[in-house]
PDB file of C-alpha atoms in Angstrom:
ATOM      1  CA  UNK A   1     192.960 239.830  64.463  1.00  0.00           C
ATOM      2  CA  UNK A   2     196.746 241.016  65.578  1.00  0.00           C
ATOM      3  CA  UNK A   3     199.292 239.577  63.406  1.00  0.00           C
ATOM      4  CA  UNK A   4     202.401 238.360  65.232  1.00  0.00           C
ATOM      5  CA  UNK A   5     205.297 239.878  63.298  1.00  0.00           C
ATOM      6  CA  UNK A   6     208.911 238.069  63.364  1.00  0.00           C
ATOM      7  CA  UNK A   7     211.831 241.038  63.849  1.00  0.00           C
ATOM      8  CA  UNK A   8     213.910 238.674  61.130  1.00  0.00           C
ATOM      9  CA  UNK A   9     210.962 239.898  58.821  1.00  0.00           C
ATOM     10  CA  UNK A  10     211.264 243.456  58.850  1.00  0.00           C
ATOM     11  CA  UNK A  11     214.821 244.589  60.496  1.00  0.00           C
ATOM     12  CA  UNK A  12     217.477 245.073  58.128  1.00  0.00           C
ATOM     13  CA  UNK A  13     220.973 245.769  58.953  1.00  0.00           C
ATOM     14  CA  UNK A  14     222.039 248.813  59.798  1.00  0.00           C
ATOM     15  CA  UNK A  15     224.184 251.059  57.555  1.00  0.00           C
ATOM     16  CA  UNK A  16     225.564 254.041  57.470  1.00  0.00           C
ATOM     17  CA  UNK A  17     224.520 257.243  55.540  1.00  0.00           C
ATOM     18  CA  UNK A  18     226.009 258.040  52.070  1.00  0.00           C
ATOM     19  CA  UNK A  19     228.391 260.283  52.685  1.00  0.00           C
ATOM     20  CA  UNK A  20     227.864 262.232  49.226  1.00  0.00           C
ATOM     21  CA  UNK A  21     224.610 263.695  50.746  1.00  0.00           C
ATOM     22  CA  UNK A  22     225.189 267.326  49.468  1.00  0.00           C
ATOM     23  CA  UNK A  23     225.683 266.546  46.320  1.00  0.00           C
ATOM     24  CA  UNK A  24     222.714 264.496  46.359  1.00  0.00           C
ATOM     25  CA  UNK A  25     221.353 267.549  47.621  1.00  0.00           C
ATOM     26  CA  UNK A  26     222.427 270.123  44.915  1.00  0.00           C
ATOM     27  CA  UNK A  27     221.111 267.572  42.567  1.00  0.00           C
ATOM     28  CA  UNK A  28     217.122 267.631  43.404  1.00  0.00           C
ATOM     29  CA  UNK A  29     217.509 271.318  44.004  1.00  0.00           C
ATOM     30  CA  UNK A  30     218.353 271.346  40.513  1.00  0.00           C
ATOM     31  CA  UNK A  31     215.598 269.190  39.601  1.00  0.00           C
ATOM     32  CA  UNK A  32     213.329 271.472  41.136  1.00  0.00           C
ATOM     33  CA  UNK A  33     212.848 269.838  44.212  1.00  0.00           C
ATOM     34  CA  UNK A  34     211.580 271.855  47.241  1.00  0.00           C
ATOM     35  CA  UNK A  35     213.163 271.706  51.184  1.00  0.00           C
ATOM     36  CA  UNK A  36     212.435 272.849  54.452  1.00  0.00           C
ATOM     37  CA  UNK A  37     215.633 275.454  55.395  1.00  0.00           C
ATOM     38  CA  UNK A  38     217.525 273.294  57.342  1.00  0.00           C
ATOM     39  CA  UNK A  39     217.236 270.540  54.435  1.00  0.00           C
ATOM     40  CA  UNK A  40     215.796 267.756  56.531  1.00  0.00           C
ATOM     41  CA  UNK A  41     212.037 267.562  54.637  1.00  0.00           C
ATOM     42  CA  UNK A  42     211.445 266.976  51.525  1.00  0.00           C
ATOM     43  CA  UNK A  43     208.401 269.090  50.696  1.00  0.00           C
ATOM     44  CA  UNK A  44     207.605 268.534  46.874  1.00  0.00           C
ATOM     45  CA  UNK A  45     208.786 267.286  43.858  1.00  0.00           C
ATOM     46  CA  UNK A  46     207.552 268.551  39.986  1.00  0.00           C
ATOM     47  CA  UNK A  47     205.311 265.474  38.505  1.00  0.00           C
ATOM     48  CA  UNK A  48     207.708 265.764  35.441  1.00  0.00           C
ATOM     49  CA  UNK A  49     210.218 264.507  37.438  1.00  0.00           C
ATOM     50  CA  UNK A  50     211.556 261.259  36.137  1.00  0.00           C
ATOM     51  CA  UNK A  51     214.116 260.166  38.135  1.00  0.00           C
ATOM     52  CA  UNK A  52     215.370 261.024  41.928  1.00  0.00           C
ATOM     53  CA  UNK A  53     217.631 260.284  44.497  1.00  0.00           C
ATOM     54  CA  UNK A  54     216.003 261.281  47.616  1.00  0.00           C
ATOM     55  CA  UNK A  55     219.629 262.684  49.556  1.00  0.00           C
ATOM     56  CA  UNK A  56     220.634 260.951  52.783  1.00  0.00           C
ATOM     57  CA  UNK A  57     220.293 263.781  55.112  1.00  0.00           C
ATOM     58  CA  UNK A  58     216.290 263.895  54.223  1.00  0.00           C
ATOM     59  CA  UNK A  59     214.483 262.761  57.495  1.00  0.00           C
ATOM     60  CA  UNK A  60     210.856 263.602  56.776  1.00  0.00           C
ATOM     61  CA  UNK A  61     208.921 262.943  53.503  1.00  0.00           C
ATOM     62  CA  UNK A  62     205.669 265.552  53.434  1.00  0.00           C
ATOM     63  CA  UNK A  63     202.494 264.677  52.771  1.00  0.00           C
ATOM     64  CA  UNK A  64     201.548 264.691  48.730  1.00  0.00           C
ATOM     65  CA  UNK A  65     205.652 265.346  48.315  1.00  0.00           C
ATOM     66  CA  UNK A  66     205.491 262.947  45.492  1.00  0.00           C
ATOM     67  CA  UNK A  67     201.909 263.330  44.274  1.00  0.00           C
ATOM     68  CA  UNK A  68     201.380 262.288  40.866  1.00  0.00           C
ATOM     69  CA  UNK A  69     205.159 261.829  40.128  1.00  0.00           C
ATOM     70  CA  UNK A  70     203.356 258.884  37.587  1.00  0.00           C
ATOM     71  CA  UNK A  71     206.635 257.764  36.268  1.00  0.00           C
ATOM     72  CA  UNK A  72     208.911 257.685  39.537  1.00  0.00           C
ATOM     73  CA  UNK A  73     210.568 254.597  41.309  1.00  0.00           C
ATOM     74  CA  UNK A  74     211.860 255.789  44.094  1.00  0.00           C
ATOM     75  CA  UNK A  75     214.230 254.603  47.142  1.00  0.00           C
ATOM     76  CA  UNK A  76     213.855 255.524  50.411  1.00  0.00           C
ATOM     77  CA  UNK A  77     217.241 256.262  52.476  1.00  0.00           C
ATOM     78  CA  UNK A  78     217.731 254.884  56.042  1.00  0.00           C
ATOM     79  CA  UNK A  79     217.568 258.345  56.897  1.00  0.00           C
ATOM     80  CA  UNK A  80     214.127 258.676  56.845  1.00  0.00           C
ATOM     81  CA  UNK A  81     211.955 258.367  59.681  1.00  0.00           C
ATOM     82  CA  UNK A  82     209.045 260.592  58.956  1.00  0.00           C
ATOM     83  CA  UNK A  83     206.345 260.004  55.685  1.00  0.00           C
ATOM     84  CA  UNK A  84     203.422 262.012  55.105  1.00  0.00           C
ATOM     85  CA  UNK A  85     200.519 260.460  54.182  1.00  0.00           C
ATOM     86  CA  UNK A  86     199.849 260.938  50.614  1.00  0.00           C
ATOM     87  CA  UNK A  87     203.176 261.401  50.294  1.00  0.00           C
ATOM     88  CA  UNK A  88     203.146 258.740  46.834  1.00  0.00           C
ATOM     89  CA  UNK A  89     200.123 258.740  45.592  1.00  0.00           C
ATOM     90  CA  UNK A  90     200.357 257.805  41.703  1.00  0.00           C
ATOM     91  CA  UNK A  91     203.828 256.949  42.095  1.00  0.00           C
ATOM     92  CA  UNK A  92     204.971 253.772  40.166  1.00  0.00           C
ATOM     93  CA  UNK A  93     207.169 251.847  42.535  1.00  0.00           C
ATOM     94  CA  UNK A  94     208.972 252.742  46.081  1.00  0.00           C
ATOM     95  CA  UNK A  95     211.439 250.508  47.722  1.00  0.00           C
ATOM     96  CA  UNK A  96     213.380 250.952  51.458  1.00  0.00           C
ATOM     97  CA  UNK A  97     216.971 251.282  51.817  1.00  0.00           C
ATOM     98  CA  UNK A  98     218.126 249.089  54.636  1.00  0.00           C
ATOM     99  CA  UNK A  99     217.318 249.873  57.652  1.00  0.00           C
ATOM    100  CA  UNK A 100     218.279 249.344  61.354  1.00  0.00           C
ATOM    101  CA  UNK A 101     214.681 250.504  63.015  1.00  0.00           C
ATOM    102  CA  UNK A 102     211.067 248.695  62.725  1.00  0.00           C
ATOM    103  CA  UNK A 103     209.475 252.551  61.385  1.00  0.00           C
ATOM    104  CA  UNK A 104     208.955 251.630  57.976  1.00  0.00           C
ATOM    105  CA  UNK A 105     208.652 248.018  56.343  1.00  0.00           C
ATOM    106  CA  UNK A 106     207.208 246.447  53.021  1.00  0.00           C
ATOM    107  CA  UNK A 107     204.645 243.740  52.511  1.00  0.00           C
ATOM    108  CA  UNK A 108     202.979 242.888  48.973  1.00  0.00           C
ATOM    109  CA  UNK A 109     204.360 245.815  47.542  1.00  0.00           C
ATOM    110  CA  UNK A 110     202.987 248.116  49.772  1.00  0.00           C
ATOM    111  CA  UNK A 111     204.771 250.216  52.376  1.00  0.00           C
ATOM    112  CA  UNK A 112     203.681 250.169  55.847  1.00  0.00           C
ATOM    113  CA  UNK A 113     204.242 252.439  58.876  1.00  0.00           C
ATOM    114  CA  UNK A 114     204.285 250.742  62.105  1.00  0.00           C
ATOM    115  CA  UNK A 115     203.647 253.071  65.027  1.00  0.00           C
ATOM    116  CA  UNK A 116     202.573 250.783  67.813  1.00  0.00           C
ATOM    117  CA  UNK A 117     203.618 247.333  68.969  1.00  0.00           C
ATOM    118  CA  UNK A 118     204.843 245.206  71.743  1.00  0.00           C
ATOM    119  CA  UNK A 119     207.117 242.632  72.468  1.00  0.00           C
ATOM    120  CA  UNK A 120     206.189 238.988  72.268  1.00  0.00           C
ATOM    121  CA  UNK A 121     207.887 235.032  72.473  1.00  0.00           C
ATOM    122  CA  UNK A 122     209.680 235.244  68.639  1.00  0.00           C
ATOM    123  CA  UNK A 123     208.586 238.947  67.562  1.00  0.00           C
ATOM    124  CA  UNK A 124     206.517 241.125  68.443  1.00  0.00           C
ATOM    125  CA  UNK A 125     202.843 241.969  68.184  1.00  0.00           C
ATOM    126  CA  UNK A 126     201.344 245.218  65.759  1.00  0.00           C
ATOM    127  CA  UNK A 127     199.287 247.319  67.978  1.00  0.00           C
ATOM    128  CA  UNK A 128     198.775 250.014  64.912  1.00  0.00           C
ATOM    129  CA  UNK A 129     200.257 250.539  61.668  1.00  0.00           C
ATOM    130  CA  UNK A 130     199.176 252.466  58.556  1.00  0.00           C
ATOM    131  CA  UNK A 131     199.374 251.555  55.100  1.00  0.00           C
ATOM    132  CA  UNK A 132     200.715 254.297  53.410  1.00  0.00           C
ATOM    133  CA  UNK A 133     200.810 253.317  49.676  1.00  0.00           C
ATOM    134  CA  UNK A 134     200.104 250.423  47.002  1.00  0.00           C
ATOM    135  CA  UNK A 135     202.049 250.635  43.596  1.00  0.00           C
ATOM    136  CA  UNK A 136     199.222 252.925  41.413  1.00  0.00           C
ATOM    137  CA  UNK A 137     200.044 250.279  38.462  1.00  0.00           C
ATOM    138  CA  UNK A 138     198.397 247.602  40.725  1.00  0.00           C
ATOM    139  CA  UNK A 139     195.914 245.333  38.872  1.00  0.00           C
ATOM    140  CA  UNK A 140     193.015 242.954  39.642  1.00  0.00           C
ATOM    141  CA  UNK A 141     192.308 241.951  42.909  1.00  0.00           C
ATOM    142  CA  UNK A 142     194.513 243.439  45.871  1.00  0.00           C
ATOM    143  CA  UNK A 143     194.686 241.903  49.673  1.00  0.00           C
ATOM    144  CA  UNK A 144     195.400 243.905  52.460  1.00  0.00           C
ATOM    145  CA  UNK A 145     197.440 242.360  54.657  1.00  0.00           C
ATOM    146  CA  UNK A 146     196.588 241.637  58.598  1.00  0.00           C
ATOM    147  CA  UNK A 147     199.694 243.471  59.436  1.00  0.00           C
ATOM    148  CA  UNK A 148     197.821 246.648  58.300  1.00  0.00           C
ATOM    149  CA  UNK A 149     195.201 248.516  61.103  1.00  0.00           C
ATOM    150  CA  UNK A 150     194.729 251.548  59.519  1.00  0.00           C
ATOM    151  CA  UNK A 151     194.540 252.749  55.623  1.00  0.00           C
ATOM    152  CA  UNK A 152     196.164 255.744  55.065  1.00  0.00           C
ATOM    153  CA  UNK A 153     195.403 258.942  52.935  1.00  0.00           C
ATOM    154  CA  UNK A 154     195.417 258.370  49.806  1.00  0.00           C
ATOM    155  CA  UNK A 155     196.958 254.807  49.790  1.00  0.00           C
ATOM    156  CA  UNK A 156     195.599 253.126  47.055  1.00  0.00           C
ATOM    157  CA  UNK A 157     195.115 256.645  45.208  1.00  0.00           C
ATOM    158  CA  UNK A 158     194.960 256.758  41.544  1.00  0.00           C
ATOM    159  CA  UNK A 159     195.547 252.851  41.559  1.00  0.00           C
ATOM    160  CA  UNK A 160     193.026 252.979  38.314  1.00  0.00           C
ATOM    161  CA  UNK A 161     193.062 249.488  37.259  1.00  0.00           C
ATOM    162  CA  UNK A 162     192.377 247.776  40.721  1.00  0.00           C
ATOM    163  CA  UNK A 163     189.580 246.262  40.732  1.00  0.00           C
ATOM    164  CA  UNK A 164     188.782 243.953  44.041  1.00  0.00           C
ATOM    165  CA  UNK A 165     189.889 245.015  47.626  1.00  0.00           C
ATOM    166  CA  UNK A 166     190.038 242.483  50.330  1.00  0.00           C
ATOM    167  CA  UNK A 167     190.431 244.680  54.136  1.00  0.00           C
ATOM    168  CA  UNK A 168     190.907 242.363  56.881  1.00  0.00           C
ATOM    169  CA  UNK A 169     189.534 242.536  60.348  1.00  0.00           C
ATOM    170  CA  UNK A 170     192.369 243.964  61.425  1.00  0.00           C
ATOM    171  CA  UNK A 171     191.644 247.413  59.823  1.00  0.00           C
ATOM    172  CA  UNK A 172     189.645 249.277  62.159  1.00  0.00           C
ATOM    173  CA  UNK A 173     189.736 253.104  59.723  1.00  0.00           C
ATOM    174  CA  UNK A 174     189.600 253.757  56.077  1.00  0.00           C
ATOM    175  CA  UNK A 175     191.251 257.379  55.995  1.00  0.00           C
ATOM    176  CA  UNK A 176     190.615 260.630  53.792  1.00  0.00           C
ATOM    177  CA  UNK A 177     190.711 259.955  50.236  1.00  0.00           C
ATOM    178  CA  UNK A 178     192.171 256.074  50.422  1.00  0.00           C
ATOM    179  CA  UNK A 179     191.086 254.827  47.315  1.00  0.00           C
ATOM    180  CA  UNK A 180     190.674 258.238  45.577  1.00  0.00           C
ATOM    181  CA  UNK A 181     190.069 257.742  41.721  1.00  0.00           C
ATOM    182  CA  UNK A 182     190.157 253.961  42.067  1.00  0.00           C
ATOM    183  CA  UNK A 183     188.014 254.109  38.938  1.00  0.00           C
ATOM    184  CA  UNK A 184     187.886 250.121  38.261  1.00  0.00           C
ATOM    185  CA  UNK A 185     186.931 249.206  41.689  1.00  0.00           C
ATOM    186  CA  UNK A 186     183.509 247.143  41.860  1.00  0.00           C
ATOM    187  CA  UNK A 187     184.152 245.095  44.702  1.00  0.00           C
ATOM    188  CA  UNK A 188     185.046 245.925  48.172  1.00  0.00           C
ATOM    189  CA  UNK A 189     183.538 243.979  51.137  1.00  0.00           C
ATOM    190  CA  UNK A 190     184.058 246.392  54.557  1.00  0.00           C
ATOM    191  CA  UNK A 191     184.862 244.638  57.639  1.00  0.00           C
ATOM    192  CA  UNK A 192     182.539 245.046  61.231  1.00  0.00           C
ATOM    193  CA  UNK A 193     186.470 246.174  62.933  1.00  0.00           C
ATOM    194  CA  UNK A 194     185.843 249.215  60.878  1.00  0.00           C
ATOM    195  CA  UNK A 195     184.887 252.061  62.755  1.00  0.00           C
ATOM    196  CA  UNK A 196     185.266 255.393  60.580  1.00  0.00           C
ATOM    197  CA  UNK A 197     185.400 255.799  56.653  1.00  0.00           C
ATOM    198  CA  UNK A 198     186.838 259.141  55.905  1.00  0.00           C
ATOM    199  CA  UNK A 199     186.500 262.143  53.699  1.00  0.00           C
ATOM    200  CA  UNK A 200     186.655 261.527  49.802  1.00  0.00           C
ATOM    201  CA  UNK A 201     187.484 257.883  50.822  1.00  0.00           C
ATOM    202  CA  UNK A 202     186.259 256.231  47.619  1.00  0.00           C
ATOM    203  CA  UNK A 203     186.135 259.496  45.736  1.00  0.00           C
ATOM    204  CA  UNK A 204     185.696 259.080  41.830  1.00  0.00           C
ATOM    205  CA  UNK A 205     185.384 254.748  42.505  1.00  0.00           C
ATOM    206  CA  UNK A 206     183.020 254.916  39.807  1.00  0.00           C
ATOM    207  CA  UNK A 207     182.426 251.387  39.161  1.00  0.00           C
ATOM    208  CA  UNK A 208     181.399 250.863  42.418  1.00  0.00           C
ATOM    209  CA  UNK A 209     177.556 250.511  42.365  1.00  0.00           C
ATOM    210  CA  UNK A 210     177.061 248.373  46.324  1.00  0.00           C
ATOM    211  CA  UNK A 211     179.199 248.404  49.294  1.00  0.00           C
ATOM    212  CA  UNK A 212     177.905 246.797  52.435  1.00  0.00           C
ATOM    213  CA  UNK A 213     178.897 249.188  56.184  1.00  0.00           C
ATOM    214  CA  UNK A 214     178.785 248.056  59.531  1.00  0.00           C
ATOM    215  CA  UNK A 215     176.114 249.335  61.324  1.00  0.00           C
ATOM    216  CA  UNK A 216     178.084 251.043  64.275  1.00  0.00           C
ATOM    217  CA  UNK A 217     181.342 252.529  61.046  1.00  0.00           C
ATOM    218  CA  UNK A 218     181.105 256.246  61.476  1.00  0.00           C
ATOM    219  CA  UNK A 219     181.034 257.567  57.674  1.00  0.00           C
ATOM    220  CA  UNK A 220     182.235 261.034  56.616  1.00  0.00           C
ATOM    221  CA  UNK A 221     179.331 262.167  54.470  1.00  0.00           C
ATOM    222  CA  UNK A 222     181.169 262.760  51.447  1.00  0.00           C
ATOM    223  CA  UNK A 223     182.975 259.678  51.591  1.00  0.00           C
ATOM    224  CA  UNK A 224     181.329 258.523  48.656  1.00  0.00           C
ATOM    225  CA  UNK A 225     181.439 261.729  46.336  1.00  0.00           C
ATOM    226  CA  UNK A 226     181.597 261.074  42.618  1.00  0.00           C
ATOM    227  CA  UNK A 227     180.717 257.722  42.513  1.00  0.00           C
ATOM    228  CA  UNK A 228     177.158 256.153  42.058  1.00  0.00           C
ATOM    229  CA  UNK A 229     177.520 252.973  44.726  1.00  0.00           C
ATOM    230  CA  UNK A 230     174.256 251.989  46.871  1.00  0.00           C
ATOM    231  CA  UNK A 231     175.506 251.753  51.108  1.00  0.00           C
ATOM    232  CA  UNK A 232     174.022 249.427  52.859  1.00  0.00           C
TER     233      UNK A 232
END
């Protein structure tokens, strides 16, 4: 099922860049954060990084930049346009500066990329977007919401204390390594709109024992590596 999403729900006003972007700059150098030469990706930051300001004139995020950065919260400028997938896996919290574009936009804590959509009466309808990450501190039972059509690399990575996942129809792929090391997860009911479950999908979920697939979902096979679960 599309979800009809209101443009009052996820535009934000537009601002402009902080204007202090170099030193912003200098200062994650100096933290022993990496950049592309011209400054405009951030590549990778050390896990034992505590605290960052990602600088204004960053327009791409690469994939795993923030991997395992456990004890990060971290904004993301305006600037951005671009996120890896992977790109926060483990990370504690993420929020979005405001924005005047519909790239990027939050829902139950999680981020979302929208990359397809079109214009209807009120808003406009989601055509594809990918869920790119869920707080790893998430607990309990998690729903995915029906904004969401695809479930991005490593989005619920390392989310160890999760332990229900509810996808909904509108999810059509489960990508590489999505709930790597989900280690609590023992329930998980898989739509018939999905159509491929990736590599190392439920890697190291090793309290999953059952998971019922649709007959006609195309499944990498070592989706399931590490964990003991019974496919149906």
């Amino acid at each position: 099922m599309r979800k009809i999403v209101s443009f009052v729900a996820v535009m934000l006003c537009a601002v402009s860049l902080f204007a202090g972007w170099q030193e912003e700059l200098q200062a994650a150098k100096a933290q022993g954060i990496s950049f592309s030469d011209d400054n405009k990706t951030l590549i990778r930051c050390p896990t034992n990084v505590t605290s960052v300001v990602i600088p204004s004139c960053v327009t791409t995020i690469a994939e795993k930049a923030f991997y395992k950065c456990r004890n990060l919260s971290i904004t993301i400028p305006a600037s951005v346009t671009t996120i890896g997938e992977g790109a926060f896996v483990g990370v504690r919290s993420i929020r979005l500066a405001p924005r005047n574009n519909l790239t990027f936009f939050m829902e139950n804590g999680a981020l979302i990329n929208l990359q397809e959509w079109e214009p209807c009466e009120g808003g406009f309808i989601i055509i594809k977007a990918t869920l790119l990450y869920v707080p790893c501190d998430t607990t309990g039972e998690y729903v995915i919401s029906e904004s969401v059509t695809h479930i991005g690399m490593g989005a619920f990575g390392e989310c160890r204390n999760l332990t229900s996942i509810t996808i909904p129809d509108s999810v059509t792929t489960i990508n590489d390594g999505a709930f790597y090391k989900c280690s609590s997860l023992t329930n998980i009911t898989i739509p018939d709109s999905v159509t491929t479950i990736g590599r190392n999908a439920f890697y190291g979920c090793n309290s999953l024992t059952r998971v019922e697939i649709p007959r006609n979902c195309n499944v990498h096979d070592r989706a399931f590596r590490n964990c003991q679960v019974i496919r149906r």
